[in-house]
Amino acid sequence: MKRNKTMHSLGRGLLSFFMNAALILFSLTCIFPIIWMGYSSLKEKRAFNADIIGLPKKPSLVNYSRILSNPDYHLSESMLNSVRTTALSIVFIIVFSFVVGYILARVSFRLNRVLYAMFLLGMLIPVHSLLVPIYVVFRNCGISNQWFTLIFPYVSFGLPMGIFLMEGYVKGIPVSLEEAAAIDGSSFSYTMWYIIMPICKPILVTIGIIQVFACWNEFSFALVLIKDVTLQTVPLALTQFRGQFASDYPKQMAAMLITMSPIVILYFAFSKQIIKGMITGAVKE
Amino acid sequence: MKKKVFGGLLLAAVLLAGCGGKDTGSTYQESDFSASSEGSIVYMGELEIMHYSTSEESEGNGGSDGFRTVLAQWAEAHPDITLTQNILANAEYKTQIATLAAADDLPDVFFLQGMNTIDWAKQGLIYDLTEDIKSSPYAQDYNEAYFNPFMVGDKIYGYPALTGGTCTVVIYDKAMWKEAGYDRFPSTWEEVEKAAEYFQAQGVIPVAFGNGGKWQANSCFLSTLANRYTGPDWFLSLVAKDGAAFTDPEFVSALTEMQRLFHQTDIFNVDFNAVTNEDAREYYISGDAAAFIGGNWDESYIWAMLKDSDPEKFDHMGFAVLPQPADAKMAPNSQNIGLGYAVAINAKLADDPAKLEAAIDLAEYVTGPAFANYVTANYALGGLTKAAQVDLSAFDQITQDFYNWSYVDTEECEIYDSYITNAVWDVLNTDLQTMLNGDISPEEVAANAQAAYEANYSKE
């Protein structure tokens, strides 16, 4: 009996060991690219090309100093452009998603479902098929190559996902809450902004997280709609480190680490909120 | 509190990244050259140019550095013209310029890729420069062969830009080949196969090659190898849709030989289809390979890497053309060289003669003697215009050897993918990669390329 118990405990221990080892290994595969970027950015181009994975033999910050001292790279401007474009886009996406999602979930009118379906169709259209028509529209409207240009497509293409999530979330909120508010004399807009919106905070954070990453990393619209190098966003500015026949990968990695620092710091600063928001988005009670 | 700390870090990170400073323009080397038409241009206003000579691209790249230099000279010489530059890396440049062409909104002046010439000329997007080129003050000095990719019939649509460098050069270690019993790199593949036995026994890769990007087998091998079977007229006929076909026996023979060399011999590194030219040249630099096949950009890199780190190996650098296949009868001393891009002008400028005059002057200047002299003097490279004086004595022996090999001692042939259309090359390049692994026959490759050619390419 005692022997069986020992065997059972040993089996559980071994299982736990292997499961933990597998999870640690899996975690390392996620973290390793960042670590690799970190130490590779300390290598010279030649050393990197000779040994892609190896640790730097003579670590040097020369890539960072070259990037920060060369005004042609426009990294600071591109970061500010990305921060501005992303921040404004997120504000608009959250506000519009909330209002439209709430109305579609709560107000019944004739074309409610048609309108909802139209918004959702936005998720099915491949962005690349719209690049040329959107470029032509923007050019004819005189709004291409401006500091605010990218906000329009980012908001437009962010809304379908936002509305989809918001509509579903609002539907899960008991209507009796709004009925009680109405009995107490609350107007439609007061109920929407001051009673429902605070309840929707987790899903709004989820939408915000998804869209921050989407806007920050977006490339196609930035490439086509922006001509002025001083208006480039980070993903576009990073392409400068690639040549026609050769690339300076260590310098590119150093630039990536510099430009990703705000978003990483943002993630750590709001990690609890972000994880909570992600769980909210994943599980509905 | 924690959030405040992170907020502060965020601000600090943004400010730190901002230390790059405001754009104050690039610094250029002083030059004795002055813009040709300084003071004679009547146009005043904005002129937009789009190109891919980024700051990064110009580091060690003579063509790019030269272009940026002469462009700055022209801008300085024309203070009444606001020259707006839209500079993107090459891959992004190609995407954006294609979008602008599709929207009929090309910039005033831009880089035209050879393979786009026919389509864009047909759509009326690019200005016909034939008369302007004929009457150019530098017309006598132009290397006329460089205009080929930018011609439709007799009309010329661009001033070939940047530097003309080879796309197929064999870079070999003279000392290693000497040990193998060869005073110079073999001139036939049969000899290379024999040498391969020696090198393989030593644990050395005889010839390193990288086709991981798929374009290398076409640009840096097939263009030259097939010329040995077909001769130059075949490809010009293919470009002109004048009867030649990918399925012609000569071209299929070239494909067959190429498959044999890569799939049935031990000449190349086994991972040639997985690694890029950037990886393969490291085999040569580290001494793991006795030779390497690549383009002039690889030569620049190897030159720079070995010059300081391994002077002995640097001194042993030699250059050779692709060896001749046993059953090939044409041009044994040929190598593909040319200019893949030209400075072209938006056809809409015809409505504004003063602006057009300024654009043509700019195009002539950045491809003219100022550019040629700069790249010759600083990099021992050539451009569209023949340099006034080629004094190679200031350069090291390897640079002199490479200049002579590129421009004097060898015969020129065309770079395939400077012409026709990407739709054809995408099909051919993908099939080539499969063929070199032995998974598809040369006949099938030729047939697929021909089908893509017929479906996607029209002369007029």
XYZ file of C-alpha atoms in Angstrom:
745
model
C 0.000 0.000 0.000
C 2.805 2.314 1.074
C 4.818 1.292 -1.985
C 1.894 2.082 -4.257
C 1.574 5.480 -2.680
C 5.293 6.187 -3.202
C 5.077 5.075 -6.834
C 2.032 7.261 -7.346
C 3.765 10.248 -5.825
C 6.901 9.605 -7.948
C 4.748 9.362 -11.075
C 3.056 12.665 -10.269
C 6.421 14.251 -9.607
C 7.823 13.053 -12.909
C 4.708 14.179 -14.765
C 4.915 17.555 -13.120
C 8.626 17.797 -13.978
C 8.105 17.002 -17.666
C 5.087 19.250 -17.943
C 6.984 22.125 -16.367
C 10.011 21.434 -18.556
C 7.791 21.474 -21.648
C 6.150 24.723 -20.565
C 9.507 26.328 -19.775
C 10.790 25.225 -23.180
C 7.695 26.652 -24.843
C 8.112 29.926 -22.930
C 11.737 30.106 -24.015
C 10.752 29.786 -27.666
C 8.553 32.844 -27.147
C 11.151 34.848 -25.260
C 14.230 33.783 -27.202
C 13.626 36.014 -30.257
C 13.712 39.076 -27.987
C 16.836 37.860 -26.199
C 18.425 37.057 -29.562
C 17.580 40.541 -30.839
C 19.054 42.023 -27.673
C 22.481 40.426 -27.910
C 22.607 40.462 -31.719
C 22.135 44.224 -31.668
C 25.477 44.373 -29.848
C 27.267 42.669 -32.742
C 28.852 44.188 -35.822
C 27.359 43.232 -39.192
C 30.314 41.015 -40.055
C 30.197 39.141 -36.740
C 26.463 38.601 -37.106
C 26.716 37.279 -40.660
C 29.514 34.922 -39.660
C 27.550 33.491 -36.721
C 23.866 34.328 -36.574
C 23.009 32.654 -33.268
C 26.245 32.973 -31.285
C 26.817 35.457 -28.488
C 28.802 38.592 -29.357
C 32.529 38.183 -28.809
C 33.120 41.921 -28.658
C 29.815 43.485 -27.530
C 29.472 47.063 -28.668
C 26.814 49.777 -28.606
C 27.993 51.109 -31.947
C 24.725 50.210 -33.699
C 22.747 52.240 -31.171
C 25.056 55.230 -31.438
C 24.934 55.095 -35.245
C 21.155 54.966 -35.247
C 20.699 57.749 -32.730
C 23.294 59.997 -34.353
C 22.163 59.637 -37.969
C 19.393 62.147 -38.725
C 18.517 60.323 -41.960
C 16.917 57.511 -39.999
C 14.080 59.685 -38.613
C 13.529 57.212 -35.798
C 12.467 59.799 -33.224
C 10.031 61.398 -35.641
C 8.666 58.038 -36.693
C 8.108 57.056 -33.068
C 6.247 60.251 -32.347
C 4.198 59.754 -35.524
C 3.350 56.209 -34.465
C 2.432 57.268 -30.931
C 0.227 60.108 -32.190
C -1.475 58.073 -34.920
C -2.018 55.066 -32.665
C -3.306 57.098 -29.704
C -5.806 59.080 -31.768
C -6.940 56.012 -33.706
C -7.545 54.082 -30.481
C -9.621 56.884 -28.988
C -11.832 57.021 -32.081
C -12.077 53.231 -32.393
C -13.111 52.826 -28.753
C -15.664 55.638 -28.798
C -17.214 54.648 -32.120
C -17.168 50.927 -31.307
C -18.920 51.576 -28.034
C -21.609 53.855 -29.439
C -22.301 51.774 -32.555
C -22.046 48.457 -30.702
C -24.404 49.654 -27.983
C -26.978 50.982 -30.447
C -26.846 47.813 -32.557
C -27.284 45.677 -29.442
C -30.042 47.668 -27.798
C -31.967 49.731 -30.332
C -34.140 47.743 -32.663
C -34.710 49.335 -36.028
C -35.407 47.936 -39.449
C -31.925 47.672 -40.885
C -30.206 46.842 -37.624
C -28.931 43.432 -38.707
C -28.071 44.629 -42.217
C -25.989 47.419 -40.741
C -24.323 44.988 -38.349
C -23.521 42.612 -41.214
C -22.068 45.489 -43.236
C -19.732 46.404 -40.424
C -18.650 42.789 -40.056
C -17.969 42.511 -43.775
C -15.137 44.964 -43.183
C -13.241 42.136 -41.485
C -13.463 39.980 -44.598
C -12.014 42.437 -47.115
C -8.280 41.980 -47.742
C -6.585 45.304 -47.132
C -4.231 44.963 -50.100
C -7.095 44.884 -52.565
C -8.128 48.349 -51.379
C -4.773 50.082 -51.399
C -5.002 51.652 -54.841
C -8.684 52.762 -54.597
C -8.073 54.181 -51.129
C -4.985 55.983 -52.352
C -6.985 57.530 -55.216
C -9.806 58.622 -52.878
C -7.375 60.139 -50.386
C -5.452 61.944 -53.116
C -8.624 63.346 -54.674
C -9.845 64.487 -51.254
C -6.467 66.076 -50.566
C -5.941 64.117 -47.365
C -3.039 61.873 -48.337
C 0.452 62.488 -46.939
C -0.763 64.455 -43.883
C -0.041 63.822 -40.210
C -3.633 62.659 -39.709
C -3.931 60.605 -42.927
C -3.440 57.172 -41.366
C -6.041 57.721 -38.659
C -8.872 57.308 -41.206
C -7.970 53.813 -42.452
C -6.893 52.652 -39.001
C -10.222 53.652 -37.483
C -12.199 52.259 -40.433
C -10.467 48.906 -40.374
C -10.437 48.742 -36.577
C -14.162 49.331 -36.190
C -15.502 45.968 -37.459
C -13.637 44.032 -34.783
C -14.496 46.626 -32.138
C -18.182 46.668 -32.983
C -18.324 42.883 -33.110
C -16.844 42.558 -29.630
C -18.832 45.438 -28.178
C -22.188 44.325 -29.563
C -21.707 40.855 -28.143
C -20.645 42.195 -24.757
C -23.534 44.649 -24.426
C -25.980 41.874 -25.257
C -24.708 40.017 -22.210
C -25.592 42.916 -19.883
C -29.095 42.521 -18.379
C -31.616 44.956 -19.914
C -33.178 45.309 -16.468
C -30.229 47.530 -15.556
C -31.221 50.101 -18.181
C -34.905 49.706 -17.304
C -34.119 50.494 -13.670
C -32.129 53.524 -14.770
C -35.008 54.693 -16.972
C -37.446 54.372 -14.043
C -35.059 56.542 -12.034
C -35.239 59.183 -14.811
C -31.984 58.507 -16.616
C -31.944 59.624 -20.269
C -30.759 57.331 -23.091
C -27.414 59.060 -23.447
C -26.863 59.298 -19.681
C -27.548 55.583 -19.337
C -25.201 54.790 -22.216
C -22.279 56.937 -21.042
C -22.565 56.720 -17.255
C -24.148 53.339 -16.550
C -23.306 50.994 -19.428
C -19.895 52.345 -20.379
C -18.270 51.694 -16.970
C -19.607 48.126 -17.109
C -18.032 47.748 -20.567
C -14.586 48.823 -19.361
C -13.026 45.315 -19.677
C -14.131 44.853 -23.284
C -13.083 48.428 -24.117
C -9.614 47.600 -22.786
C -9.590 44.427 -24.886
C -10.494 46.383 -28.006
C -7.855 48.958 -27.118
C -5.138 46.317 -26.702
C -5.915 44.566 -29.964
C -6.050 47.817 -31.885
C -2.921 49.350 -30.313
C -0.887 46.464 -31.666
C -2.687 46.545 -35.027
C -2.162 50.297 -35.489
C 1.417 50.328 -34.200
C 2.465 47.539 -36.544
C 0.407 48.515 -39.595
C 2.519 48.777 -42.738
C 0.551 48.730 -46.007
C -1.438 51.950 -45.596
C 1.566 53.731 -44.119
C 3.611 52.742 -47.165
C 1.069 53.811 -49.737
C -0.499 56.898 -48.163
C 2.602 58.555 -46.706
C 5.320 60.010 -48.923
C 7.044 62.467 -46.628
C 9.813 60.719 -44.683
C 9.148 62.900 -41.653
C 5.596 61.504 -41.487
C 6.623 57.857 -41.624
C 5.551 55.534 -38.841
C 7.884 53.076 -37.126
C 7.335 50.001 -39.343
C 8.098 52.094 -42.416
C 11.122 53.791 -40.858
C 12.576 50.386 -39.986
C 12.683 49.388 -43.642
C 15.518 51.851 -44.168
C 17.899 49.330 -42.682
C 17.379 46.942 -45.557
C 19.408 47.391 -48.701
C 18.687 46.102 -52.188
C 21.172 43.258 -51.921
C 22.216 43.223 -48.294
C 20.798 44.075 -44.897
C 22.412 45.299 -41.731
C 20.485 43.026 -39.367
C 22.230 44.007 -36.112
C 21.479 47.657 -36.796
C 17.915 46.733 -37.724
C 17.563 44.847 -34.440
C 18.940 47.775 -32.462
C 16.409 50.042 -34.180
C 13.611 47.582 -33.438
C 14.540 47.444 -29.774
C 14.587 51.232 -29.565
C 11.248 51.618 -31.306
C 9.511 48.819 -29.471
C 10.569 50.152 -26.080
C 7.533 52.458 -25.605
C 5.069 49.702 -26.338
C 6.919 47.200 -24.138
C 7.013 49.705 -21.275
C 3.340 50.383 -21.883
C 2.690 46.658 -21.669
C 4.534 46.271 -18.385
C 2.895 49.382 -16.978
C -0.589 48.073 -17.689
C 0.105 44.341 -17.712
C -2.498 43.519 -15.045
C -5.160 45.485 -16.888
C -4.156 43.954 -20.198
C -4.274 40.361 -18.946
C -7.619 41.059 -17.264
C -8.899 42.576 -20.501
C -7.689 39.640 -22.559
C -9.385 37.154 -20.251
C -12.570 39.194 -20.517
C -12.356 39.025 -24.270
C -11.771 35.297 -24.238
C -14.323 34.139 -21.681
C -17.919 35.242 -21.484
C -19.940 34.487 -18.409
C 3.218 54.528 -7.802
C 4.290 51.654 -10.011
C 2.386 53.156 -12.932
C 4.035 56.519 -12.360
C 7.448 54.904 -12.458
C 6.616 53.129 -15.696
C 5.073 56.302 -17.091
C 8.334 58.068 -16.365
C 10.271 55.283 -18.051
C 8.015 55.532 -21.084
C 8.619 59.265 -21.333
C 12.344 58.740 -20.863
C 12.384 56.105 -23.599
C 10.588 58.412 -26.023
C 12.935 61.270 -25.185
C 15.963 58.980 -25.468
C 14.839 57.823 -28.879
C 14.305 61.462 -29.788
C 17.998 62.120 -29.314
C 18.418 61.277 -32.992
C 17.660 64.917 -33.597
C 15.894 66.781 -36.322
C 16.695 66.055 -39.925
C 19.339 68.471 -41.040
C 20.009 66.714 -44.305
C 22.795 64.374 -45.186
C 26.400 65.303 -45.246
C 27.987 64.946 -48.624
C 31.542 64.837 -49.731
C 32.854 67.979 -51.287
C 33.131 67.784 -55.009
C 34.620 69.841 -57.780
C 31.689 69.192 -60.055
C 29.032 71.787 -60.685
C 25.572 71.340 -62.140
C 25.556 71.560 -65.903
C 22.774 74.031 -66.397
C 23.171 76.164 -63.319
C 21.279 79.399 -63.930
C 19.765 78.358 -67.254
C 16.616 76.700 -65.893
C 13.632 79.059 -65.860
C 11.392 76.871 -63.726
C 10.814 77.964 -60.147
C 8.802 75.829 -57.782
C 8.589 72.306 -56.525
C 10.033 69.260 -58.241
C 9.385 65.864 -56.733
C 11.781 62.958 -57.060
C 11.289 59.445 -55.738
C 14.172 56.999 -55.391
C 15.597 54.290 -53.164
C 19.065 55.597 -52.383
C 18.544 55.635 -48.643
C 21.250 56.637 -46.229
C 21.714 52.956 -45.385
C 21.906 51.949 -49.043
C 24.616 54.526 -49.701
C 26.997 53.126 -47.056
C 29.687 51.462 -49.124
C 27.453 51.371 -52.201
C 29.145 53.540 -54.821
C 26.098 53.958 -57.048
C 23.847 54.998 -54.228
C 26.413 57.291 -52.637
C 27.193 58.858 -56.017
C 23.537 59.401 -56.782
C 22.876 61.113 -53.447
C 25.952 63.258 -53.936
C 25.130 64.542 -57.410
C 21.472 64.972 -56.498
C 22.520 67.232 -53.631
C 24.804 69.151 -56.002
C 21.946 69.705 -58.442
C 19.609 70.861 -55.662
C 22.251 73.264 -54.393
C 22.834 74.648 -57.879
C 19.111 75.325 -58.333
C 17.991 77.243 -55.262
C 14.775 78.386 -56.958
C 13.618 74.814 -57.290
C 12.408 73.007 -54.193
C 13.514 69.446 -54.720
C 11.263 67.176 -52.665
C 12.690 63.712 -52.177
C 10.638 60.663 -51.312
C 13.178 57.993 -50.359
C 12.207 54.434 -49.551
C 14.152 51.197 -49.294
C 14.190 49.248 -52.555
C 11.453 46.702 -51.796
C 9.087 49.344 -50.425
C 9.983 51.672 -53.268
C 8.806 49.079 -55.777
C 5.481 48.661 -53.955
C 4.821 52.374 -53.653
C 5.824 53.257 -57.196
C 3.574 50.467 -58.520
C 0.658 51.857 -56.500
C 1.323 55.368 -57.754
C 1.501 54.089 -61.331
C -1.789 52.226 -60.890
C -3.353 55.446 -59.601
C -1.773 57.492 -62.434
C -0.027 59.644 -59.865
C 3.668 59.070 -60.481
C 6.097 61.642 -59.091
C 7.744 64.144 -61.441
C 11.011 62.218 -61.568
C 11.532 58.651 -60.387
C 13.465 55.416 -60.822
C 11.981 53.226 -63.528
C 12.684 49.507 -63.346
C 13.494 48.011 -66.753
C 10.726 45.430 -66.599
C 8.049 48.131 -66.106
C 9.035 50.125 -69.177
C 6.753 48.514 -71.740
C 3.632 48.501 -69.540
C 4.026 52.042 -68.318
C 4.927 53.392 -71.738
C 1.851 51.665 -73.148
C -0.291 53.321 -70.486
C 1.198 56.726 -71.299
C 2.619 57.156 -67.810
C 6.225 57.916 -68.742
C 7.614 60.660 -70.907
C 9.315 59.747 -74.195
C 12.884 60.986 -73.766
C 14.255 59.840 -77.125
C 14.887 63.294 -78.601
C 16.158 64.706 -75.316
C 18.665 61.884 -74.948
C 19.845 62.308 -78.539
C 20.353 66.034 -77.975
C 21.881 65.642 -74.535
C 25.275 67.332 -74.137
C 26.580 63.974 -72.919
C 25.081 61.864 -75.719
C 28.491 61.024 -77.170
C 29.638 59.558 -73.873
C 26.625 57.367 -73.189
C 27.071 53.602 -73.165
C 24.212 52.898 -75.563
C 23.763 49.259 -74.562
C 22.545 50.405 -71.136
C 19.433 51.959 -72.715
C 18.073 48.598 -73.915
C 15.877 47.767 -70.910
C 14.242 51.178 -71.122
C 13.357 51.128 -74.797
C 10.105 50.273 -76.505
C 10.772 50.043 -80.217
C 12.939 53.049 -81.008
C 11.687 55.126 -78.115
C 13.709 55.593 -74.949
C 11.961 56.224 -71.646
C 14.742 56.718 -69.139
C 18.317 57.714 -68.408
C 19.943 54.546 -66.983
C 20.964 55.338 -63.436
C 23.379 54.286 -60.716
C 26.343 52.045 -61.496
C 26.640 49.248 -63.971
C 27.963 46.288 -62.109
C 28.194 42.632 -62.956
C 25.551 40.240 -61.666
C 27.650 37.124 -62.213
C 31.240 37.015 -61.070
C 33.240 34.074 -59.778
C 35.309 35.266 -56.833
C 37.986 32.731 -56.004
C 40.926 32.272 -53.682
C 43.971 32.079 -55.945
C 46.068 30.331 -53.294
C 43.501 27.585 -52.697
C 43.089 26.919 -56.407
C 46.857 26.967 -56.862
C 47.124 24.212 -54.270
C 44.519 22.281 -56.214
C 46.706 22.577 -59.301
C 45.111 25.522 -61.066
C 46.998 28.742 -61.760
C 43.713 30.470 -62.449
C 40.063 29.603 -62.123
C 39.118 26.903 -64.656
C 37.482 28.048 -67.851
C 35.312 24.931 -68.248
C 32.910 23.160 -65.905
C 34.679 19.867 -66.623
C 37.811 21.220 -64.961
C 35.778 22.573 -62.056
C 34.277 19.124 -61.545
C 37.759 17.626 -61.367
C 38.874 20.307 -58.913
C 35.763 19.619 -56.863
C 37.008 16.120 -56.116
C 40.182 17.584 -54.629
C 38.361 20.198 -52.572
C 35.741 17.765 -51.309
C 38.553 15.489 -50.116
C 39.956 18.468 -48.191
C 36.553 19.196 -46.661
C 36.279 22.454 -48.597
C 33.267 23.575 -50.626
C 34.566 24.084 -54.184
C 32.113 26.880 -55.078
C 29.650 28.558 -52.705
C 26.309 29.756 -53.997
C 23.109 30.926 -52.320
C 19.695 30.751 -53.957
C 17.567 31.067 -50.833
C 15.969 34.215 -52.224
C 15.117 32.425 -55.507
C 16.254 35.348 -57.682
C 19.959 34.508 -57.405
C 19.827 31.432 -59.675
C 18.322 33.597 -62.387
C 20.229 36.878 -61.969
C 23.592 35.476 -60.903
C 23.802 32.285 -62.921
C 21.224 31.535 -65.600
C 21.414 34.923 -67.359
C 25.058 34.303 -68.155
C 24.994 30.530 -68.533
C 22.081 30.591 -70.991
C 23.829 33.287 -73.023
C 26.568 30.736 -73.662
C 23.971 28.523 -75.381
C 21.612 31.018 -76.983
C 23.818 34.002 -77.744
C 22.602 37.562 -77.107
C 20.152 37.753 -80.022
C 17.899 35.082 -78.569
C 17.129 37.118 -75.462
C 16.641 40.352 -77.405
C 14.181 38.470 -79.593
C 12.419 37.232 -76.482
C 12.172 40.798 -75.166
C 10.895 42.034 -78.519
C 8.462 39.082 -78.795
C 10.119 38.387 -82.065
C 9.939 34.622 -82.212
C 12.236 33.353 -79.462
C 10.686 31.157 -76.787
C 11.720 29.743 -73.438
C 11.056 26.326 -74.916
C 13.734 26.754 -77.591
C 16.233 23.861 -77.466
C 19.199 26.129 -76.678
C 17.544 27.539 -73.584
C 16.401 24.076 -72.467
C 20.003 22.883 -72.884
C 21.134 25.681 -70.582
C 18.557 24.621 -67.997
C 19.635 20.990 -68.338
C 23.275 21.881 -67.768
C 22.350 24.060 -64.812
C 20.392 21.212 -63.232
C 23.287 18.833 -63.810
C 25.812 21.197 -62.213
C 23.759 21.773 -59.091
C 22.050 18.416 -58.696
C 24.502 15.836 -60.028
C 27.936 17.221 -59.196
C 29.677 18.085 -55.931
C 30.663 21.560 -57.028
C 28.296 23.565 -54.839
C 27.422 23.673 -51.157
C 24.603 21.224 -50.434
C 22.455 23.949 -48.867
C 22.636 26.256 -51.913
C 18.838 26.384 -52.200
C 18.337 27.205 -48.527
C 20.959 29.890 -47.919
C 21.058 33.326 -49.513
C 23.996 34.956 -51.265
C 24.693 36.767 -47.975
C 25.182 33.440 -46.191
C 27.062 31.764 -49.037
C 29.675 34.513 -49.288
C 30.472 33.926 -45.614
C 31.582 30.403 -46.620
C 34.141 32.034 -48.868
C 35.235 34.666 -46.345
C 35.737 32.078 -43.614
C 37.747 29.816 -45.946
C 35.107 27.067 -45.976
C 34.706 27.585 -49.721
C 37.365 28.040 -52.385
C 35.176 30.220 -54.602
C 31.865 32.035 -54.591
C 29.471 33.110 -57.336
C 27.545 36.333 -56.824
C 27.163 39.910 -58.021
C 29.175 43.105 -57.730
C 27.430 43.846 -54.412
C 28.900 40.638 -53.003
C 32.339 41.586 -54.289
C 32.066 44.951 -52.452
C 31.126 43.156 -49.254
C 33.882 40.540 -49.471
C 36.393 43.240 -50.354
C 35.431 45.293 -47.304
C 35.375 42.296 -44.975
C 38.736 40.838 -45.980
C 40.692 44.044 -46.450
C 41.346 44.569 -42.763
C 40.484 41.250 -41.181
C 42.468 38.940 -43.486
C 44.973 40.818 -45.695
C 46.503 37.571 -46.957
C 43.207 36.191 -48.201
C 42.380 39.644 -49.530
C 45.506 39.590 -51.692
C 44.511 36.186 -53.050
C 41.153 37.373 -54.383
C 40.707 36.615 -58.063
C 37.864 37.152 -60.507
C 36.634 34.930 -63.299
C 33.706 34.555 -65.631
C 31.380 31.580 -65.320
C 33.140 28.503 -66.787
C 31.981 27.339 -70.192
C 29.773 24.221 -70.460
C 31.121 21.515 -72.756
C 28.183 21.696 -75.184
C 27.898 25.502 -75.295
C 29.184 27.314 -78.328
C 28.661 31.019 -77.611
C 30.412 33.857 -75.758
C 32.711 32.006 -73.314
C 33.977 35.276 -71.863
C 30.575 36.845 -71.159
C 29.108 38.114 -67.905
C 25.786 39.868 -67.386
C 26.123 43.531 -66.572
C 23.858 46.516 -66.880
C 21.799 49.137 -65.159
C 18.496 47.896 -63.787
C 16.941 51.291 -63.150
C 16.651 54.509 -65.094
C 15.665 58.024 -64.159
C 12.290 58.550 -65.843
C 9.899 61.457 -66.010
C 6.141 61.592 -65.511
C 4.416 62.054 -68.888
C 2.183 64.743 -67.360
C 5.143 67.117 -67.228
C 4.737 67.581 -70.974
C 1.962 70.051 -70.046
C 4.436 72.200 -68.159
C 7.462 72.792 -70.440
C 9.438 74.758 -67.860
C 9.074 72.031 -65.252
C 9.814 69.380 -67.855
C 13.020 71.199 -68.768
C 14.066 71.189 -65.111
C 13.223 67.487 -64.761
C 15.232 66.562 -67.860
C 18.151 68.639 -66.661
C 18.021 66.842 -63.336
C 17.859 63.418 -65.009
C 20.781 64.271 -67.292
C 22.858 65.596 -64.449
C 22.414 62.691 -62.044
C 23.313 60.182 -64.767
C 25.931 62.319 -66.518
C 29.664 62.947 -66.183
C 29.403 64.339 -62.652
C 28.056 61.008 -61.470
C 30.399 58.893 -63.606
C 33.474 60.808 -62.505
C 32.448 60.608 -58.859
C 31.894 56.848 -58.830
C 35.000 56.200 -60.888
C 37.183 58.378 -58.697
C 35.802 57.062 -55.421
C 34.755 53.496 -56.146
C 36.291 52.473 -59.489
C 32.798 51.866 -60.872
C 31.156 52.898 -64.115
C 27.758 54.400 -64.938
C 25.802 55.389 -68.025
C 28.396 57.965 -69.043
C 31.958 56.980 -69.716
C 34.209 58.654 -67.179
C 36.545 61.332 -68.546
C 39.609 59.827 -66.933
C 39.918 56.486 -65.294
C 42.891 56.683 -62.975
C 42.995 53.383 -61.181
C 46.403 53.917 -59.630
C 44.887 55.284 -56.447
C 43.091 52.005 -55.804
C 44.391 48.753 -54.404
C 45.239 45.934 -56.799
C 42.016 44.000 -56.126
C 39.843 47.008 -56.995
C 41.863 47.591 -60.139
C 41.505 43.934 -61.101
C 37.769 44.014 -60.564
C 37.363 47.222 -62.586
C 39.290 45.742 -65.494
C 37.461 42.457 -65.219
C 34.070 44.215 -65.177
C 34.550 46.835 -67.874
C 37.573 45.952 -69.980
C 38.451 42.272 -70.129
C 35.051 40.630 -70.426
C 32.142 40.608 -72.828
C 28.775 42.000 -71.701
C 25.466 40.197 -71.843
C 21.997 41.057 -70.569
C 20.542 40.672 -67.094
C 17.318 38.764 -67.726
C 15.191 40.247 -64.984
C 15.919 43.803 -66.066
C 13.447 43.082 -68.842
C 10.051 41.503 -69.515
C 7.903 41.309 -66.370
C 7.982 40.027 -62.829
C 5.055 37.735 -63.536
C 7.320 35.663 -65.779
C 10.367 35.745 -63.503
C 8.361 34.751 -60.440
C 7.297 31.574 -62.219
C 10.748 30.845 -63.602
C 12.576 31.557 -60.332
C 10.291 29.292 -58.318
C 10.640 26.503 -60.858
C 14.400 26.957 -61.028
C 14.672 26.371 -57.304
C 12.645 23.171 -57.620
C 14.581 22.111 -60.699
C 17.933 22.513 -58.971
C 16.684 20.113 -56.303
C 15.928 17.658 -59.102
C 12.165 17.695 -58.566
C 11.111 19.083 -61.945
C 12.560 18.667 -65.434
C 14.163 21.477 -67.452
C 11.510 20.954 -70.126
C 8.737 21.586 -67.612
C 10.503 24.696 -66.316
C 10.787 26.020 -69.857
C 7.150 25.216 -70.637
C 5.888 26.930 -67.467
C 8.018 30.014 -68.138
C 6.753 30.148 -71.707
C 3.128 29.898 -70.526
C 3.680 32.750 -68.058
C 5.427 34.753 -70.777
C 2.546 34.328 -73.208
C -0.054 35.110 -70.565
C 1.610 38.151 -69.035
C 3.875 39.797 -71.528
C 2.978 41.775 -74.597
C 5.306 43.871 -76.653
C 2.885 46.679 -77.432
